[in-house]
Coordinates of C-alpha atoms in Angstrom, one line a residue:
M1 CA 22.5 62.1 103.1
T2 CA 23.4 58.5 103.0
P3 CA 24.4 56.9 106.3
D4 CA 27.4 55.1 104.8
A5 CA 30.4 55.6 102.5
P6 CA 30.9 53.5 99.4
D7 CA 31.8 50.0 100.2
A8 CA 34.0 49.3 97.3
P9 CA 37.4 50.8 97.5
D10 CA 37.0 52.1 94.0
S11 CA 33.6 53.4 94.2
Q12 CA 32.9 57.1 93.5
T13 CA 29.2 57.1 93.7
D14 CA 27.9 60.3 95.0
P15 CA 25.6 60.1 98.1
T16 CA 22.4 61.9 98.2
P17 CA 22.3 65.3 100.0
P18 CA 21.8 65.3 103.8
P19 CA 18.0 65.3 104.8
T20 CA 16.4 68.5 105.8
T21 CA 14.7 68.2 109.2
P22 CA 11.4 70.1 109.1
V23 CA 11.7 73.3 111.4
G24 CA 8.3 74.7 111.2
D25 CA 6.9 77.1 109.0
D26 CA 7.5 80.1 111.4
D27 CA 11.1 79.2 111.4
A28 CA 11.6 79.1 107.7
S29 CA 10.0 82.5 106.6
A30 CA 9.7 84.5 109.7
L31 CA 12.6 86.8 108.7
P32 CA 12.9 87.0 104.9
P33 CA 16.3 88.4 104.1
P34 CA 16.6 91.1 101.2
G35 CA 15.0 89.9 98.0
G36 CA 12.2 88.0 99.5
D37 CA 14.0 84.9 100.1
S38 CA 13.2 82.6 103.2
V39 CA 15.8 81.8 105.8
A40 CA 16.0 78.3 104.3
G41 CA 16.6 79.8 100.9
L42 CA 19.2 82.1 102.2
L43 CA 21.0 79.2 103.9
T44 CA 21.0 77.5 100.7
R45 CA 22.6 80.4 98.8
L46 CA 25.1 80.6 101.5
R47 CA 26.0 77.0 101.4
T48 CA 26.4 77.2 97.6
L49 CA 28.5 80.2 97.8
Y50 CA 30.8 78.7 100.5
Q51 CA 31.2 75.5 98.5
Q52 CA 32.1 77.4 95.4
A53 CA 34.6 79.2 97.3
E54 CA 36.1 76.0 98.7
E55 CA 36.1 74.6 95.3
A56 CA 38.1 77.6 94.1
T57 CA 40.5 77.3 97.1
E58 CA 41.1 73.7 96.3
R59 CA 41.8 74.6 92.6
F60 CA 44.1 77.4 94.0
N61 CA 45.9 74.9 96.1
A62 CA 46.4 72.5 93.2
A63 CA 47.9 75.4 91.0
E64 CA 50.1 76.3 93.9
E65 CA 51.4 72.9 94.4
A66 CA 52.0 72.5 90.7
L67 CA 53.9 75.7 90.6
K68 CA 56.1 74.6 93.6
I69 CA 57.0 71.4 91.8
Q70 CA 57.6 73.2 88.5
T71 CA 59.8 75.9 90.2
A72 CA 61.9 73.1 91.7
D73 CA 62.3 71.4 88.6
T74 CA 63.2 74.7 86.8
K75 CA 65.9 75.2 89.3
K76 CA 67.1 71.7 88.8
V77 CA 67.2 72.1 84.9
T78 CA 68.9 75.7 85.3
A79 CA 71.7 74.1 87.4
L80 CA 72.2 71.2 84.8
L81 CA 72.4 73.8 82.0
T82 CA 74.9 75.8 83.9
A83 CA 77.0 72.8 84.6
A84 CA 76.8 71.8 80.9
R85 CA 77.7 75.2 79.7
T86 CA 80.8 75.2 82.0
D87 CA 81.8 71.7 80.4
L88 CA 81.2 73.2 77.0
A89 CA 83.4 76.2 77.7
R90 CA 86.2 73.8 79.0
G91 CA 85.8 71.7 75.8
R92 CA 86.1 74.5 73.5
A93 CA 89.2 75.9 75.3
A94 CA 90.8 72.3 74.9
A95 CA 89.8 72.3 71.3
G96 CA 91.3 75.6 70.8
R97 CA 94.7 74.6 72.2
L98 CA 94.8 71.6 69.8
A99 CA 94.1 73.8 66.9
R100 CA 96.7 76.3 67.9
E101 CA 99.2 73.5 68.3
Q102 CA 98.5 72.0 64.9
Y103 CA 98.6 75.4 63.2
Q104 CA 102.1 76.1 65.0
G105 CA 103.3 72.8 63.8
R106 CA 104.1 71.5 67.4
G107 CA 101.6 68.6 67.2
A108 CA 100.5 66.6 70.3
V109 CA 104.0 65.5 71.3
A110 CA 105.4 69.1 72.0
S111 CA 102.5 69.5 74.6
L112 CA 103.8 66.5 76.6
P113 CA 105.5 66.9 79.9
P114 CA 109.4 67.0 79.8
S115 CA 109.7 63.8 81.3
L116 CA 108.1 62.2 78.4
Q117 CA 109.8 64.4 75.8
M118 CA 113.1 62.5 76.8
L119 CA 111.8 59.5 75.0
F120 CA 112.5 61.1 71.7
A121 CA 116.0 59.9 71.3
Q122 CA 117.4 58.8 68.1
D123 CA 117.2 55.0 68.5
P124 CA 114.7 52.4 67.5
Q125 CA 113.3 52.0 70.9
S126 CA 112.6 55.8 71.3
A127 CA 111.1 55.8 67.7
L128 CA 108.7 53.1 68.8
D129 CA 107.9 55.0 72.0
Q130 CA 107.3 58.0 69.9
G131 CA 104.9 56.2 67.6
R132 CA 102.9 55.0 70.6
L133 CA 102.8 58.7 72.0
L134 CA 101.7 60.0 68.7
A135 CA 99.0 57.4 68.4
R136 CA 97.9 58.2 72.0
A137 CA 97.9 62.0 71.3
A138 CA 95.7 61.4 68.1
R139 CA 93.3 59.4 70.2
D140 CA 93.3 62.2 72.6
R141 CA 92.5 64.9 70.1
A142 CA 89.6 62.7 68.8
G143 CA 88.4 62.2 72.2
T144 CA 88.4 65.9 72.9
V145 CA 86.7 66.8 69.7
A146 CA 83.9 63.9 70.7
R147 CA 83.6 65.4 74.2
L148 CA 83.0 68.9 72.7
E149 CA 80.4 67.7 70.3
G150 CA 78.7 65.8 73.1
A151 CA 78.8 69.0 75.4
E152 CA 77.4 71.0 72.6
R153 CA 74.4 68.6 72.3
R154 CA 73.8 68.3 75.9
A155 CA 73.9 72.0 76.3
G156 CA 71.5 72.5 73.5
A157 CA 69.0 70.0 74.7
L158 CA 69.1 71.5 78.2
A159 CA 68.7 74.9 76.9
S160 CA 65.6 73.8 75.1
T161 CA 64.3 72.0 78.3
S162 CA 65.2 75.1 80.4
R163 CA 62.9 77.4 78.0
K164 CA 60.0 75.0 78.2
A165 CA 60.4 74.8 82.1
L166 CA 60.4 78.4 82.5
D167 CA 57.4 78.8 80.2
R168 CA 55.4 76.2 82.1
Q169 CA 56.4 77.9 85.3
Q170 CA 55.2 81.2 84.2
S171 CA 52.1 79.6 82.8
L172 CA 51.3 78.1 86.1
A173 CA 52.1 81.3 88.0
A174 CA 49.4 83.0 85.7
A175 CA 46.9 80.1 86.6
Q176 CA 47.7 80.5 90.3
R177 CA 46.9 84.1 90.1
T178 CA 43.5 83.3 88.3
R179 CA 42.6 80.8 90.9
R180 CA 43.5 83.4 93.7
D181 CA 41.2 85.9 92.0
E182 CA 38.4 83.3 91.8
V183 CA 38.6 82.6 95.5
T184 CA 38.6 86.4 96.4
A185 CA 35.6 87.0 94.2
K186 CA 33.5 84.2 95.8
L187 CA 34.5 85.4 99.3
R188 CA 33.4 88.9 98.4
E189 CA 30.0 87.6 97.4
V190 CA 29.8 85.6 100.7
E191 CA 30.9 89.0 102.7
K192 CA 28.3 91.0 100.8
L193 CA 25.5 88.5 101.6
L194 CA 26.4 88.4 105.2
A195 CA 26.7 92.1 105.6
S196 CA 23.2 92.4 104.3
L197 CA 21.7 90.4 107.1
S198 CA 20.5 91.8 110.5
P199 CA 21.8 90.0 113.8
E200 CA 18.4 88.4 114.1
Q201 CA 18.5 87.1 110.7
L202 CA 21.9 85.7 111.2
T203 CA 20.8 84.0 114.4
R204 CA 17.8 82.4 112.6
L205 CA 20.2 81.2 109.8
T206 CA 22.6 79.8 112.3
E207 CA 19.9 77.9 114.1
L208 CA 18.4 76.6 111.0
E209 CA 21.8 75.2 110.0
R210 CA 22.2 73.4 113.5
V211 CA 18.8 71.9 113.4
Q212 CA 19.6 70.5 109.9
T213 CA 23.0 69.3 111.0
A214 CA 21.5 67.6 114.1
G215 CA 19.0 65.9 111.9
A216 CA 21.6 64.5 109.5
Q217 CA 23.8 63.5 112.5
R218 CA 21.0 61.7 114.2
E219 CA 20.1 59.8 111.1
L220 CA 23.9 58.7 110.6
L221 CA 24.3 57.7 114.3
D222 CA 20.9 55.9 114.2
S223 CA 22.0 53.8 111.2
G224 CA 24.6 52.1 113.2
A225 CA 27.3 52.8 110.7
L226 CA 29.6 54.2 113.3
D227 CA 28.9 51.7 116.2
G228 CA 31.8 49.6 117.8
L229 CA 35.1 50.1 119.3
R230 CA 37.4 52.1 117.1
T231 CA 40.9 52.9 117.7
P232 CA 43.6 54.5 115.4
S233 CA 46.7 53.3 114.1
R234 CA 49.9 54.7 115.8
A235 CA 50.3 57.2 113.0
G236 CA 46.5 58.1 113.1
S237 CA 47.0 58.8 116.7
E238 CA 49.7 61.2 116.0
A239 CA 47.8 63.0 113.3
L240 CA 44.9 63.4 115.4
R241 CA 47.1 64.7 118.5
F242 CA 48.5 67.4 116.0
A243 CA 45.1 68.4 114.5
V244 CA 43.6 68.7 118.0
G245 CA 46.5 71.0 119.0
Q246 CA 45.4 73.3 116.2
I247 CA 41.9 73.9 117.5
G248 CA 41.0 77.5 117.6
K249 CA 43.3 78.6 114.9
P250 CA 41.6 80.4 112.0
Y251 CA 40.6 79.0 108.7
V252 CA 42.4 80.8 106.0
W253 CA 42.1 79.6 102.3
G254 CA 45.4 78.4 100.9
A255 CA 47.0 78.2 104.4
E256 CA 49.1 75.2 105.5
G257 CA 49.9 76.4 109.1
P258 CA 51.4 76.9 111.4
E259 CA 49.1 79.8 112.4
S260 CA 46.1 79.1 110.0
Y261 CA 44.8 76.4 108.0
D262 CA 42.4 75.5 105.2
C263 CA 40.7 72.1 105.2
S264 CA 43.2 70.0 103.2
G265 CA 46.1 72.1 104.6
L266 CA 45.1 70.8 108.1
T267 CA 44.9 67.2 106.9
Q268 CA 48.0 67.2 105.1
Q269 CA 50.1 68.8 108.0
A270 CA 48.5 66.5 110.5
W271 CA 49.5 63.4 108.7
A272 CA 52.9 64.9 107.8
A273 CA 53.4 65.4 111.6
A274 CA 52.7 61.7 111.8
G275 CA 55.5 60.9 109.3
R276 CA 53.3 60.3 106.2
E277 CA 53.2 62.7 103.3
I278 CA 49.8 62.9 101.4
P279 CA 48.7 65.2 98.7
R280 CA 48.0 68.8 99.2
T281 CA 44.2 69.1 98.0
S282 CA 41.0 67.3 99.2
Q283 CA 40.5 66.1 95.6
E284 CA 43.9 64.4 95.4
Q285 CA 43.6 62.9 98.8
W286 CA 40.1 61.4 98.0
A287 CA 41.5 60.3 94.5
T288 CA 44.8 58.7 95.7
L289 CA 44.3 57.5 99.1
P290 CA 42.7 53.9 99.7
R291 CA 38.8 54.2 100.4
V292 CA 37.2 52.7 103.4
S293 CA 33.5 52.5 104.3
L294 CA 32.0 54.2 107.3
S295 CA 31.6 50.9 108.9
E296 CA 35.5 50.4 108.9
L297 CA 36.2 54.2 109.7
R298 CA 38.7 54.6 112.5
P299 CA 40.1 57.8 114.3
G300 CA 42.6 59.4 112.0
D301 CA 41.0 58.5 108.8
L302 CA 39.9 61.4 106.3
V303 CA 36.4 62.1 105.7
V304 CA 35.7 63.8 102.4
Y305 CA 32.8 65.8 101.5
F306 CA 30.5 66.9 98.7
P307 CA 30.3 65.3 95.2
G308 CA 33.5 67.3 94.0
A309 CA 35.5 66.0 97.1
T310 CA 36.1 69.7 97.9
H311 CA 36.1 69.6 101.7
V312 CA 37.8 67.1 104.2
A313 CA 38.3 66.4 107.8
L314 CA 39.9 64.1 110.2
Y315 CA 37.7 61.6 112.0
L316 CA 38.1 62.1 115.8
G317 CA 35.8 59.2 116.8
E318 CA 32.3 58.8 118.2
G319 CA 30.6 60.6 115.4
L320 CA 33.0 63.7 115.5
V321 CA 35.6 65.1 113.1
V322 CA 38.3 67.8 113.7
Q323 CA 38.3 70.3 110.8
A324 CA 39.0 73.7 109.4
P325 CA 35.5 74.5 108.4
R326 CA 35.3 77.6 106.0
P327 CA 36.2 81.2 105.9
G328 CA 35.0 82.9 109.1
G329 CA 35.5 79.7 111.3
K330 CA 38.2 78.3 113.1
V331 CA 39.7 74.8 113.5
K332 CA 37.1 72.9 115.6
V333 CA 35.3 69.7 116.4
S334 CA 32.2 69.2 114.4
P335 CA 29.6 66.4 113.9
V336 CA 30.7 64.1 111.2
A337 CA 27.5 64.9 109.2
A338 CA 27.9 68.7 109.2
N339 CA 28.5 68.5 105.4
P340 CA 27.2 66.1 102.8
L341 CA 29.3 63.0 103.0
L342 CA 31.2 61.6 99.9
G343 CA 33.2 58.9 101.7
A344 CA 36.3 58.4 103.6
V345 CA 40.0 57.4 102.9
R346 CA 43.0 56.0 105.0
P347 CA 46.4 57.5 104.7
D348 CA 48.0 54.5 106.4
P349 CA 46.1 51.5 105.1
G350 CA 48.8 49.0 106.5
G351 CA 48.9 50.6 109.9
E352 CA 47.5 48.2 112.5
A353 CA 45.0 49.7 115.0
L354 CA 46.1 50.2 118.5
E355 CA 44.8 47.8 121.3
K356 CA 44.6 50.6 123.9
Y357 CA 44.0 54.2 123.0
A358 CA 43.1 57.5 124.9
P359 CA 41.7 60.0 122.6
P360 CA 43.6 63.5 123.0
A361 CA 41.9 65.9 125.5
L362 CA 40.0 68.6 123.7
P363 CA 40.6 72.2 124.7
E364 CA 37.8 74.3 126.1
G365 CA 35.5 75.5 123.4
A366 CA 36.5 72.9 120.9
T367 CA 33.0 72.4 119.6
E368 CA 32.0 76.1 119.8
G369 CA 31.3 78.2 116.6
G370 CA 29.5 77.6 113.5
D371 CA 30.6 74.6 111.4
E372 CA 29.8 76.6 108.2
G373 CA 31.7 79.6 109.2
Y374 CA 28.9 82.1 109.2
D375 CA 30.5 84.2 111.9
R376 CA 30.9 87.7 110.6
S377 CA 34.0 88.3 112.8

């Protein structure tokens, strides 16, 4: 693992994976799981499955977000189409009245109010007035026809737009179901693998994970990248306070709270509580929010993991993050190096760091539990 994030705001260089701290021959191979793999090999397999599941989860989140936006757009177009059809019906009714009047020989003047019909007296002035009224009626007829034609064009265009919007909504709904099935399939693979382990194997697996994470964390802290006094912005402080308040709630893929979260659901809702809307998925958060290096990292910033930006957490300070880890885990405090670092982003680049800051008090057991979500329960 590299000890620092990219320095350039637009850099997307993938860091090398976190180093694996030697743990001894007896630890790596004492309890080979089914298939003859070592505990280290099993850990690699589990990490791969979890990462694939999280990638699928973020794809599901993206499809769900697109579906929400498209559903709202479809409703808007449908409302406009309904209004256009109402206007069209009114226009056709008005055109029908004009046609009937012409057929009956009454003309436009006969449809005028009685007070205006009094102008039709047998004198020059009344004749002049009658001519003006007839000209106005002709203009009104022309206007009615033009409005009718315009309403027909608008209704036709909106009907086409509505069909396209509905087709896209149905396509996105199908994509969402596909993404959901991808997540479910990956999680079943994880469950099957975990179910094949004995309690002793699971203990060895968890210990190996902790040893490797401790080594990566030690290397990062020894680099000095996170040294120095770091305080959040006011919004960052509020986002962290929200995130800490969710500690202990379960990770559920696709969840945005309030009872459960996935990784990007937690970061999005934390910053929403601070009054700032950020994208739903970890990939969009990484792609659209301003980048910061680890040497500039401050509490409240988002730490992004894996080359595909498929995991994200909130930086708590002092080398720790608040995260919704993975299926089987709960929102907790973890070492910042618990996963391979990609970089960091800041949702409020214009926010000034607070001069004085007291970190939120952590609940009891905030750091307990596996960072990788290996708990069978």
